[in-house]
Each structure stands twice: as C-alpha cells, then as structure tokens.
mmCIF file of C-alpha atoms and ligand atoms in Angstrom:
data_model
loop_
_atom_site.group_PDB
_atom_site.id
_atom_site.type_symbol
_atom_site.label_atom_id
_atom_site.label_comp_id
_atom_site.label_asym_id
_atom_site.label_seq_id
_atom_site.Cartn_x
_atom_site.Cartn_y
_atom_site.Cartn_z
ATOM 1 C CA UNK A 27 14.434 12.612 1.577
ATOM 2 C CA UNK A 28 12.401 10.368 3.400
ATOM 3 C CA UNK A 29 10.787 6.864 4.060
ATOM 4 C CA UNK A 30 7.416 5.874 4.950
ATOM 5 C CA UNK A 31 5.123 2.909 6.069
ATOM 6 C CA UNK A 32 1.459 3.493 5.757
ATOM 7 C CA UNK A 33 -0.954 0.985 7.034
ATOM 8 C CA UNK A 34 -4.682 1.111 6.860
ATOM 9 C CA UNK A 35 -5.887 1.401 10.686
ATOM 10 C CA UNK A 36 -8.497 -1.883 10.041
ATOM 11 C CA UNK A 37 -7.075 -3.975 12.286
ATOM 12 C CA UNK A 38 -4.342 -4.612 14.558
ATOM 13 C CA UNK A 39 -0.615 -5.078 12.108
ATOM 14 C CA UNK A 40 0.176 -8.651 11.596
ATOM 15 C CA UNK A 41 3.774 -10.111 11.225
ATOM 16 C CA UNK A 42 4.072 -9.281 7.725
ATOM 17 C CA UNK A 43 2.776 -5.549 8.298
ATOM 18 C CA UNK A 44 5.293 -5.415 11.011
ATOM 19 C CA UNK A 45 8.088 -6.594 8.937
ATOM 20 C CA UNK A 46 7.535 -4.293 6.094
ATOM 21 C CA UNK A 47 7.612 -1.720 8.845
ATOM 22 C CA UNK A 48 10.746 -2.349 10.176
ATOM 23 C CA UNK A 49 12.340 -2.923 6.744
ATOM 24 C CA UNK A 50 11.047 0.357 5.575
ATOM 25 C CA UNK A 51 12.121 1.688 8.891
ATOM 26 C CA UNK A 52 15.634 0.071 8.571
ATOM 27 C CA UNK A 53 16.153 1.080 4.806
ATOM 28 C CA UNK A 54 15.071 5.117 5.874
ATOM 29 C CA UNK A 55 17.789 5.147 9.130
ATOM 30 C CA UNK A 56 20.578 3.611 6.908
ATOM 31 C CA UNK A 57 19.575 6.146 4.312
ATOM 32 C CA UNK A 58 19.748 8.831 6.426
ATOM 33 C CA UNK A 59 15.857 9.555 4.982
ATOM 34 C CA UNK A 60 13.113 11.007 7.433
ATOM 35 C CA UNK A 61 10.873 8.281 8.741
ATOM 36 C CA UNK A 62 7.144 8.853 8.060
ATOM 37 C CA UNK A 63 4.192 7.055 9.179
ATOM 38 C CA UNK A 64 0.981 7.869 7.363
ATOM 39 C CA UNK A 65 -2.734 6.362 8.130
ATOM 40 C CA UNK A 66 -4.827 5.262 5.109
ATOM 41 C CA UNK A 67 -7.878 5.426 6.640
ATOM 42 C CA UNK A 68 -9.635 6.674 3.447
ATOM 43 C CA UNK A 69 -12.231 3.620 4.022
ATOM 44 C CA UNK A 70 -13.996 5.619 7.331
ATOM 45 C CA UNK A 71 -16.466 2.380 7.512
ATOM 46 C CA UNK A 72 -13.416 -0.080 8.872
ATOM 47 C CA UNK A 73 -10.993 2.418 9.750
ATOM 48 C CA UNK A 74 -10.694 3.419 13.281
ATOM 49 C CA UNK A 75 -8.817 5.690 15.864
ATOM 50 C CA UNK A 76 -8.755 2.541 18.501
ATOM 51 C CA UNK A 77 -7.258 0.420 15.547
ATOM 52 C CA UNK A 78 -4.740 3.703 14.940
ATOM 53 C CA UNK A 79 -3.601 3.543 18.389
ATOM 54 C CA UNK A 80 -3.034 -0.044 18.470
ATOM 55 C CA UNK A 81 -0.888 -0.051 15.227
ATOM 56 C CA UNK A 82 1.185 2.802 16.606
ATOM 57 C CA UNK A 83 1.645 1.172 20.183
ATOM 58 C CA UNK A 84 2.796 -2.420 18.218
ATOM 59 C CA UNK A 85 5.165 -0.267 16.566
ATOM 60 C CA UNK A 86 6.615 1.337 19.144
ATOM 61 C CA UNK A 87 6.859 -1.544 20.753
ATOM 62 C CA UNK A 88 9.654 -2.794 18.359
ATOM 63 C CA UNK A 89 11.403 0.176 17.880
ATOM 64 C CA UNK A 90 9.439 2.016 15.057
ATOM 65 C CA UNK A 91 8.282 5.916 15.283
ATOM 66 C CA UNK A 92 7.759 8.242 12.806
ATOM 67 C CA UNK A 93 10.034 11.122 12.883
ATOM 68 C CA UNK A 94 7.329 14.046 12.304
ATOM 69 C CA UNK A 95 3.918 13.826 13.208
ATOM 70 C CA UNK A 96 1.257 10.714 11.600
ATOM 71 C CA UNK A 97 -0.600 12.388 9.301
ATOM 72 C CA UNK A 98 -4.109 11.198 8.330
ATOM 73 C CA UNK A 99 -5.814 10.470 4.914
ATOM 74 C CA UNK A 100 -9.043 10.972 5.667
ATOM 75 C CA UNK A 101 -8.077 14.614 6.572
ATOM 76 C CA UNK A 102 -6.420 15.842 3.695
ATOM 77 C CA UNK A 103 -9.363 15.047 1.212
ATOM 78 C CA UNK A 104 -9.342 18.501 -0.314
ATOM 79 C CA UNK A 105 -5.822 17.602 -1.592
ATOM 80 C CA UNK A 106 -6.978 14.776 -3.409
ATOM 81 C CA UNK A 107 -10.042 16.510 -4.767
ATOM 82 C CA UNK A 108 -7.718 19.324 -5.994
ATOM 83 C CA UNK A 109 -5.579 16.580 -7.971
ATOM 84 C CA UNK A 110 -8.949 15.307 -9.256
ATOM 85 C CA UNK A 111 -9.844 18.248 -10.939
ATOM 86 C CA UNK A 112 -6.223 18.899 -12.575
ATOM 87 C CA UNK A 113 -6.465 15.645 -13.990
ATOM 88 C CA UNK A 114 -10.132 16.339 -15.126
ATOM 89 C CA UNK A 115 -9.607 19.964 -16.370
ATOM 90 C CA UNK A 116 -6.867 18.466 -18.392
ATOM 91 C CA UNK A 117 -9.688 15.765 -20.295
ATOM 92 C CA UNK A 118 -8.067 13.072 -18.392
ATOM 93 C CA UNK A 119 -11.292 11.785 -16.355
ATOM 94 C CA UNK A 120 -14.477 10.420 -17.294
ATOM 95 C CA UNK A 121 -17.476 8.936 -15.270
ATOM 96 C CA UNK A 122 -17.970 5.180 -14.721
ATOM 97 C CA UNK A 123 -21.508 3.612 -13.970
ATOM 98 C CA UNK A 124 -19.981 -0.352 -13.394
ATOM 99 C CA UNK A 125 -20.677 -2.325 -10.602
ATOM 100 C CA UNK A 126 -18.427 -4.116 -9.221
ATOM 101 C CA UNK A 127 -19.816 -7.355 -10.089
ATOM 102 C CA UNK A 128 -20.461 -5.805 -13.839
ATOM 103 C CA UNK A 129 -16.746 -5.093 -13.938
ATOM 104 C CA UNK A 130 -15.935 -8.629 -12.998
ATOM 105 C CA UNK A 131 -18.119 -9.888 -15.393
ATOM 106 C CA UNK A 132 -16.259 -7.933 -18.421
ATOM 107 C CA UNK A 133 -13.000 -8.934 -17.361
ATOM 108 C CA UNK A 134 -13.988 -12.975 -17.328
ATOM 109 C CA UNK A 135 -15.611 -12.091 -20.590
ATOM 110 C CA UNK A 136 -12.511 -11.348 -21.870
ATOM 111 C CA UNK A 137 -10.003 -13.523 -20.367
ATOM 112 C CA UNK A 138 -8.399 -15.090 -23.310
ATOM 113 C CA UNK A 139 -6.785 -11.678 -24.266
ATOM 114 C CA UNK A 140 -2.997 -11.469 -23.478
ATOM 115 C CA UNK A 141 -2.463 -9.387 -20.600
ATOM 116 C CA UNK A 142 0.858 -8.161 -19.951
ATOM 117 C CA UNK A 143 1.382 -7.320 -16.183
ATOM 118 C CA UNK A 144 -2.092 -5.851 -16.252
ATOM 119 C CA UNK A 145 -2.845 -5.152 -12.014
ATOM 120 C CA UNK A 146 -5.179 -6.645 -10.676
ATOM 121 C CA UNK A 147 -8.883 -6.287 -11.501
ATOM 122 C CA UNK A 148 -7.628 -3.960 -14.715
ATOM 123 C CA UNK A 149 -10.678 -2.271 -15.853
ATOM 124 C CA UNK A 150 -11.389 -2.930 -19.302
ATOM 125 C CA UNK A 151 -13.013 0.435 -20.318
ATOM 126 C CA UNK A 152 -16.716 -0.094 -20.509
ATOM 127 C CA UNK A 153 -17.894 3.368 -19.588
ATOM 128 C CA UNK A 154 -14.944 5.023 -21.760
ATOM 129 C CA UNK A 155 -16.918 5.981 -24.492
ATOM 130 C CA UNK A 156 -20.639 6.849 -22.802
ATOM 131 C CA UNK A 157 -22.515 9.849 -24.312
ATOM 132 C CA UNK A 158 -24.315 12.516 -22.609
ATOM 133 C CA UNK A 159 -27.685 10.297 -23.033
ATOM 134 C CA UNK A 160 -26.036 7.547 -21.837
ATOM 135 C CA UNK A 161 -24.650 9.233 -18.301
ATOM 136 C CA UNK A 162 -28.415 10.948 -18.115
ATOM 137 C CA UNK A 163 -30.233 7.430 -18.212
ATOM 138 C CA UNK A 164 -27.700 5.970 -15.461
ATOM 139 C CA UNK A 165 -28.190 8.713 -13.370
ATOM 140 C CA UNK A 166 -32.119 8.881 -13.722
ATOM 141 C CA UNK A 167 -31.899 4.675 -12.716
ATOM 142 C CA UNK A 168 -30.142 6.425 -9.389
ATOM 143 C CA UNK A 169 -26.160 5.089 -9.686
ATOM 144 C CA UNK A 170 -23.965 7.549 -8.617
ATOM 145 C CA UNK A 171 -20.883 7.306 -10.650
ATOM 146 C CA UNK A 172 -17.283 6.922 -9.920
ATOM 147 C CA UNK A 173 -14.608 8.843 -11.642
ATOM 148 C CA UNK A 174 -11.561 6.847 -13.743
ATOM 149 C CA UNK A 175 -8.659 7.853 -15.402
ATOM 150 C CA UNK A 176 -8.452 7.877 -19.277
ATOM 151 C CA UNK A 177 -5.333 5.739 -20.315
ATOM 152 C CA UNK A 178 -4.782 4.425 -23.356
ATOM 153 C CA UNK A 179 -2.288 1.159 -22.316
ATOM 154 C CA UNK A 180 0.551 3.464 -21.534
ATOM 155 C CA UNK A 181 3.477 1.007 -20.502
ATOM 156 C CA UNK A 182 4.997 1.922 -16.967
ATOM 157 C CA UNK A 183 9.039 0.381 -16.612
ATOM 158 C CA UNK A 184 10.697 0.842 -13.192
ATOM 159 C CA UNK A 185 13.827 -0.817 -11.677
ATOM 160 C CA UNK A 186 12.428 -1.904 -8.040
ATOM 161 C CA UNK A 187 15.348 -2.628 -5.817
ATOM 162 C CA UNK A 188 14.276 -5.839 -5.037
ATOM 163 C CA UNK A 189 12.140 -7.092 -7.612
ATOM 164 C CA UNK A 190 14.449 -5.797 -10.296
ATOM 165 C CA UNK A 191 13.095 -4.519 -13.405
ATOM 166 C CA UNK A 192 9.248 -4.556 -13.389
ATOM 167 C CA UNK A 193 7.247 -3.512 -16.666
ATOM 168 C CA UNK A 194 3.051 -3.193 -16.484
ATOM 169 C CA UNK A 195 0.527 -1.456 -18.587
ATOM 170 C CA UNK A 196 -1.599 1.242 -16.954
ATOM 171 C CA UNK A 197 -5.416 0.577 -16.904
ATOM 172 C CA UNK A 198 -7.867 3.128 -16.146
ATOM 173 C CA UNK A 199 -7.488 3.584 -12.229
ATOM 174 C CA UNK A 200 -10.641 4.200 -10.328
ATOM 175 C CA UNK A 201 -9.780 8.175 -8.692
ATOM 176 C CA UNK A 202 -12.302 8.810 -6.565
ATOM 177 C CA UNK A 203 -15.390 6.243 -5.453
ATOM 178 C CA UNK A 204 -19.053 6.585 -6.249
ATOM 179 C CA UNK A 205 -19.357 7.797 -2.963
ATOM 180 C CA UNK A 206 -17.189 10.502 -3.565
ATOM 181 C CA UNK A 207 -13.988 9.051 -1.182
ATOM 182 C CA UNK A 208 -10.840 9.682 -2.887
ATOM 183 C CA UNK A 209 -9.469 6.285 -4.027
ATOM 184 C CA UNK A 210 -5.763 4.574 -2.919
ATOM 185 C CA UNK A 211 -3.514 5.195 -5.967
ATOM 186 C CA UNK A 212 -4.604 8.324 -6.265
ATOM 187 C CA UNK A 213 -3.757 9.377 -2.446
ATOM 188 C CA UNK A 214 -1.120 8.002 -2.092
ATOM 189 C CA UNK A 215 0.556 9.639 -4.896
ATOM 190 C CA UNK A 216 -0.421 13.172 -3.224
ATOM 191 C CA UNK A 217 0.444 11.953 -0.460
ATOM 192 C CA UNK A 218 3.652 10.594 -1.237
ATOM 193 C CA UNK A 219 4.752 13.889 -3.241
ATOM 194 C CA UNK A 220 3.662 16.110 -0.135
ATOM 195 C CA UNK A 221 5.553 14.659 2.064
ATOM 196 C CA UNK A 222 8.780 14.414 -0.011
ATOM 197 C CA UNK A 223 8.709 10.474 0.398
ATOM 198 C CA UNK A 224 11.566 9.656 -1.861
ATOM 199 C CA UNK A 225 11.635 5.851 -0.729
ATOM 200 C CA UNK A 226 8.843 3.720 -1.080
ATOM 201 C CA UNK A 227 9.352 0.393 0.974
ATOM 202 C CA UNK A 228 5.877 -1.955 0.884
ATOM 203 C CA UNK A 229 5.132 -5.488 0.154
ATOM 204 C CA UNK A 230 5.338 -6.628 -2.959
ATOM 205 C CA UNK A 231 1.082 -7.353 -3.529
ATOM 206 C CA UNK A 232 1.615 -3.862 -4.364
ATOM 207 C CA UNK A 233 3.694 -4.034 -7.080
ATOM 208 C CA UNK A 234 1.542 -4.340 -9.602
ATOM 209 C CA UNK A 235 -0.286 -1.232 -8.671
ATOM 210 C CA UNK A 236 3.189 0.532 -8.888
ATOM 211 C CA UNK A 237 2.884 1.775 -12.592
ATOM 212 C CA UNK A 238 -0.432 3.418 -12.202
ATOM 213 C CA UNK A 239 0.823 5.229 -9.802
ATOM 214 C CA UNK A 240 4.063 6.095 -11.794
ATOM 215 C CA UNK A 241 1.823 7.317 -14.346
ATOM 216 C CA UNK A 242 -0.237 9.528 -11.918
ATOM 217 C CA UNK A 243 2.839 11.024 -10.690
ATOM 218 C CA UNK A 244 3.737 11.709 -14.899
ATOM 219 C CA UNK A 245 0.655 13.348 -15.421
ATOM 220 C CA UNK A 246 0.433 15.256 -12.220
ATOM 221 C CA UNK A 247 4.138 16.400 -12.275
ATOM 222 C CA UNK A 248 5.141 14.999 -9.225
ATOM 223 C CA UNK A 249 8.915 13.293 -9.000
ATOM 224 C CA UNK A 250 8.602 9.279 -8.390
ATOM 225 C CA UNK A 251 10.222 7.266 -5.420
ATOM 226 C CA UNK A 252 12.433 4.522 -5.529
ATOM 227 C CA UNK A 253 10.371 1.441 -4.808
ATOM 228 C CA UNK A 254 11.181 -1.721 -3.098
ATOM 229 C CA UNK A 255 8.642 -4.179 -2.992
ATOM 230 C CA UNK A 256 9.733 -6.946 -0.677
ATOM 231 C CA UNK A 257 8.613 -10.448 -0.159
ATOM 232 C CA UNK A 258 5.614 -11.397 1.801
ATOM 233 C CA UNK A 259 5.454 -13.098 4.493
ATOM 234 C CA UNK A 260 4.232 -16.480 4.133
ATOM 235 C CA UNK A 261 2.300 -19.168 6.563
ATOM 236 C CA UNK A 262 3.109 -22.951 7.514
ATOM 237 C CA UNK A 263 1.209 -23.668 4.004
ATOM 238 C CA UNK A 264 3.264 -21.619 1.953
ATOM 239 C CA UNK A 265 0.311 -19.247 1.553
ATOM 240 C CA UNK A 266 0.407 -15.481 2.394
ATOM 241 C CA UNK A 267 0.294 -15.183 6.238
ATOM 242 C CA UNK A 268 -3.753 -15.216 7.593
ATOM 243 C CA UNK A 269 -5.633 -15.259 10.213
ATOM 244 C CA UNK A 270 -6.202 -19.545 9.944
ATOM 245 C CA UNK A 271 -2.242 -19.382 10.835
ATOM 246 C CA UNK A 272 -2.953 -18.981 14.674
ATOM 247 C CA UNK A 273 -1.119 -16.125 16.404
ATOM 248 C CA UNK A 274 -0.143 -13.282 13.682
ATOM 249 C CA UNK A 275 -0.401 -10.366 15.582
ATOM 250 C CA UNK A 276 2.262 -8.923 17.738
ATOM 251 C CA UNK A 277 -0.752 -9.099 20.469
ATOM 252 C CA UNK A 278 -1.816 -12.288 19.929
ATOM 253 C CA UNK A 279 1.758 -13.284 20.362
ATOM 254 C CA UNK A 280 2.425 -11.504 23.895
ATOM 255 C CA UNK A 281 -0.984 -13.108 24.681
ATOM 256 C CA UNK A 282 0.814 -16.266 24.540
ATOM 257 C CA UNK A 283 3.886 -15.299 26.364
ATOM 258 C CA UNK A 284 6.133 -14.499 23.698
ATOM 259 C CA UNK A 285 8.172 -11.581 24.526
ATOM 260 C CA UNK A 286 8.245 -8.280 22.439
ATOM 261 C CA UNK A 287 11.795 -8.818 22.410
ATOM 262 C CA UNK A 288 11.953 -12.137 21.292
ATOM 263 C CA UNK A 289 9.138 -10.650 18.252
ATOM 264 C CA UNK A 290 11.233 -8.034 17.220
ATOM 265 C CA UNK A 291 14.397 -9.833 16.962
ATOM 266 C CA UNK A 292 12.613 -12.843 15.196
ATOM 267 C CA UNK A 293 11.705 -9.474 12.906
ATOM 268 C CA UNK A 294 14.706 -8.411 12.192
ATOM 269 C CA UNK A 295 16.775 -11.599 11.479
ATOM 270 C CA UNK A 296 13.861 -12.343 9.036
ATOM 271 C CA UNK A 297 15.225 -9.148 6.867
ATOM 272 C CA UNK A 298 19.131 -9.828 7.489
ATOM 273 C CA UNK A 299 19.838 -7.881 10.625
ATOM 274 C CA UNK A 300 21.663 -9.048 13.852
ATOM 275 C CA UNK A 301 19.402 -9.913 16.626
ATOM 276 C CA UNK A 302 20.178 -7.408 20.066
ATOM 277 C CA UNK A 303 18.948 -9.858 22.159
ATOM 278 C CA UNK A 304 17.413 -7.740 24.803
ATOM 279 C CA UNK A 305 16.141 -4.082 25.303
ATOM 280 C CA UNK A 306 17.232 -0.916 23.039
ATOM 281 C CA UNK A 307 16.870 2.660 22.800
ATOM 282 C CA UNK A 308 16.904 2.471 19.070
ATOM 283 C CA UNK A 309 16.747 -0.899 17.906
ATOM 284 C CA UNK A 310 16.350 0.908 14.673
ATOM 285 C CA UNK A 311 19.143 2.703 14.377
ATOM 286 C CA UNK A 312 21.332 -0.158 15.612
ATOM 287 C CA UNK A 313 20.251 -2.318 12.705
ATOM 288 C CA UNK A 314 20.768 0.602 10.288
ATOM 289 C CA UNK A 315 24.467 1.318 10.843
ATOM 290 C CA UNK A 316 25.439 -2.241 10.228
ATOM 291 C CA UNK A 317 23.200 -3.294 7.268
ATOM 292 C CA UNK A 318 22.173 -2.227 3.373
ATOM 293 C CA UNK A 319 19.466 -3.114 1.575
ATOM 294 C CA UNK A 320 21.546 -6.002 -0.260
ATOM 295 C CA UNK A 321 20.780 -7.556 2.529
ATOM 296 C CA UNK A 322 17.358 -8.340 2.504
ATOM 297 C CA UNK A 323 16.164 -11.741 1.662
ATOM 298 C CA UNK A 324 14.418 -11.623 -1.948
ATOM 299 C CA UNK A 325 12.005 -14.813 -0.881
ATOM 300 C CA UNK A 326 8.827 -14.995 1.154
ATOM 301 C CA UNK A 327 9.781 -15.022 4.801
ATOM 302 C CA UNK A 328 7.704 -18.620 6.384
ATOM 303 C CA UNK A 329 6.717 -16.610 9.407
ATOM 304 C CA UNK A 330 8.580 -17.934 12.520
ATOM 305 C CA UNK A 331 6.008 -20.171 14.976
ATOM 306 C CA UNK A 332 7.782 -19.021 17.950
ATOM 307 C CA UNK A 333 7.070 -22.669 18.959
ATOM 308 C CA UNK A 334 3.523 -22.169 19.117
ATOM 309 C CA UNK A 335 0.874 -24.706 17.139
ATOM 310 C CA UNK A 336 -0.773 -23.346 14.815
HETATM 311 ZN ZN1 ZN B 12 -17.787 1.777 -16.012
#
C-alpha cells in the first residue's frame, strides 16, 4: 500500500502544493501506506533538475520525504509507450490531426449540448472517424498527429473520500502528444499501478480528470486507488492561490522572515492537525498518530498572510 504526491518540477511548490503534500503525506503515515514522491516532468521544455531540487528541499523542510527513492517520468517513457500499444493493438487508439485552437473551436461550436461532468477541454471527436485518405492528406500538409483514446461516453462513478460520490463521462483522452511525449493521464496511471499507489491524495482541479483515468486503469487491467481530492487553497480574493497574491512560496516566505516552522504549522492546522510549535524529527508522523482523514476541512483553505500585505 502506499501514498504519493507528484508535482511537476516547473517551479518552486506554492502553499497549496505544499498542503496537498503534507495531507497526502499525513493520510499515507496514519495509513500505515509507503510514502512516494514521483516527478512529472514529462513536459522536458519547463521541467527542470534545479526546480526538482528545490521542490524536494521545501519539502524536507516541513517534514515530507519519500520513503523509497523519487522516481522520474521522463525516464520511464518506454513504460508508457508499452501501454500505448496494448491499448492500440486492442483497436482502442486512433490518430488526431486538431490543433489546439481547432479543438477549442469545436467545443464553443457546440456549447449548448448538455454536458454532464465532461473534464475539462473534453474532446468532441473530430478525428474519430478519418479515413486512410484523410490521415495521408494531413500528413502530406506536415502535422504530426497525436494519438487519443476511442471512448464512446463510458460513465466513470467513484466515491472520493472527500468529495463524496463523483460521476463524469470519459472523453477521448489525448495518450501520447504530437511530439511523441507520453501524455498525463496516461502516466500517471502506469505510474500509479507500478508503484502499488493504492491512495491517491491531490487537489481537487483534478477531479474531473479522475474518471479517465479510472477508465484507463479498466482497460489496461490495473486495480484503481482510493482518491481524495481536497480543497484548494484559495487567495485574499477568494480565487485559487496565484502568483498576484504576494508571497506563495515557502521561499518567498523565509525571504520575508517567516520561519519554516511557523509555515509548516500554519500547514498543518490548515488540514486539522495540532500545531508542534517548534522543531521535529517527524513532524509527519506526529500528526499521523493523532488524526484521520475525517478531519480534513472539506472547504478551500484562504491561505494564511502570515501578516504580510499582499
Ligand atoms: Zn483531432
């Protein structure tokens, strides 16, 4: 059994990023699950080894390690190709030509069709039904086509453990890019299966995303986590925590004299644990033996100022 956080390395981790961390971090400990940290650095444009190190160190710095070694997405690419080409040999994938901007285009086309918990940016199946010609004369205008999943509005049903019961129809998921990277739901099923993650723990933007990657797990016979999505965190405004909130890194924080101590705390009081007050070996394992997940607050967390203006 095990937990897992897995942050893209595009940055440094905000306070939100941080507090899904710890939750997920938390919930594993109490659990008694492995603790996994995983690097989605699929994207190799914005990802980084500097921005790696940083995440890791911020971390640390409250408490959070990950009980075997980080493992990297953009080394394990021959595992996602391999689940590619079950899926395809299986008539499950077909080629898609679409822009982005083409695919937006479709989907405002269509907007006054009912969607029920479609995610977001649900492709609506333009390159479904292309023939051989068709594929030949977008290839000879030089697109390089990505590779989808053939659904046919499947409906996904899961009981999240915070959100409750969450139903949404499957759309055909984008599997690998038109530049041939491996995309997210698909990796991070593999992923997720490979290394026994039996928790998922994650903010809840992803929710949505959740039944597509039910459904990959279906088709590719891998078991499915239990997922909690919890609440984001949220700025002065009552809009998801950004940049144009000041301070929102734990750097940018200690930059300003707040204390890593005072961070971590603020942390874990935001998902129902006791602050310690000063240093710990295991701040994590403290929390865990005196907390459950009924704990956790089921609203957006406005993102403690720490005094500072904004
Ligand atoms: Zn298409």
């Amino acid at each position: 059994m095990a937990g897992r956080f897995a942050p893209s390395p595009t940055g440094d981790l905000h306070l939100g990023n941080l507090r899904t961390a710890l939750a997920a971090a938390v919930i594993a400990r109490s659990l008694g699950e492995t603790f996994v940290i995983r690097m989605e650095d699929l994207d190799r444009v914005t990802s980084t080894l500097e921005h790696e190190r940083h995440q890791l160190d911020d971390l640390a710095s409250i408490g959070i390690r990950s009980d075997v070694p980080v493992v990297r997405q953009s080394e394990r690419f021959d595992r996602y190709r391999a689940a590619i080409e079950a899926l395809s040999s299986a008539g499950l994938v077909y080629e898609c030509y679409c822009t982005r901007r083409e695919i937006r285009a479709e989907i405002d086309a269509a907007a006054s069709a009912p969607h029920v918990h479609l995610p977001d940016g649900a492709y609506p199946g333009t390159c479904r039904d292309l023939s051989e010609a068709d594929r030949h004369q977008r290839r000879a205008s030089g697109r390089q086509p990505a590779l989808r999943l053939r659904t046919n509005g499947e409906r996904i049903v899961l009981e999240d453990q915070v959100v409750g019961r969450f139903e949404g129809v499957v759309d055909d998921v984008v599997l690998a890019r038109a530049d041939g990277v491996p995309a997210y739901n698909l990796a991070v099923v593999v992923d997720d299966a490979a290394q026994q993650v039996t928790h998922v723990v994650r903010g809840d933007d992803l929710l949505s995303s959740t039944p597509r990657q039910i459904y990959l797990q279906e088709l590719l016979g891998l078991p499915t986590p239990t997922y909690a999505h919890i609440p984001l965190v949220v700025g002065p405004t009552g809009d998801r925590l950004a940049k144009r909130d000041g301070a929102v890194t734990a750097r940018e924080l200690l930059q300003r004299g707040v204390s890593t101590v005072v961070i971590r705390d603020a942390l874990a009081r935001s998902i129902g644990c006791e602050p310690l007050g000063d240093e710990a070996d295991d701040p994590v394992a403290q929390w865990a033996s005196q907390w459950s997940i009924d704990q956790l607050p089921r609203d957006p967390w406005p993102v403690d100022r720490f005094g500072l203006p904004t």
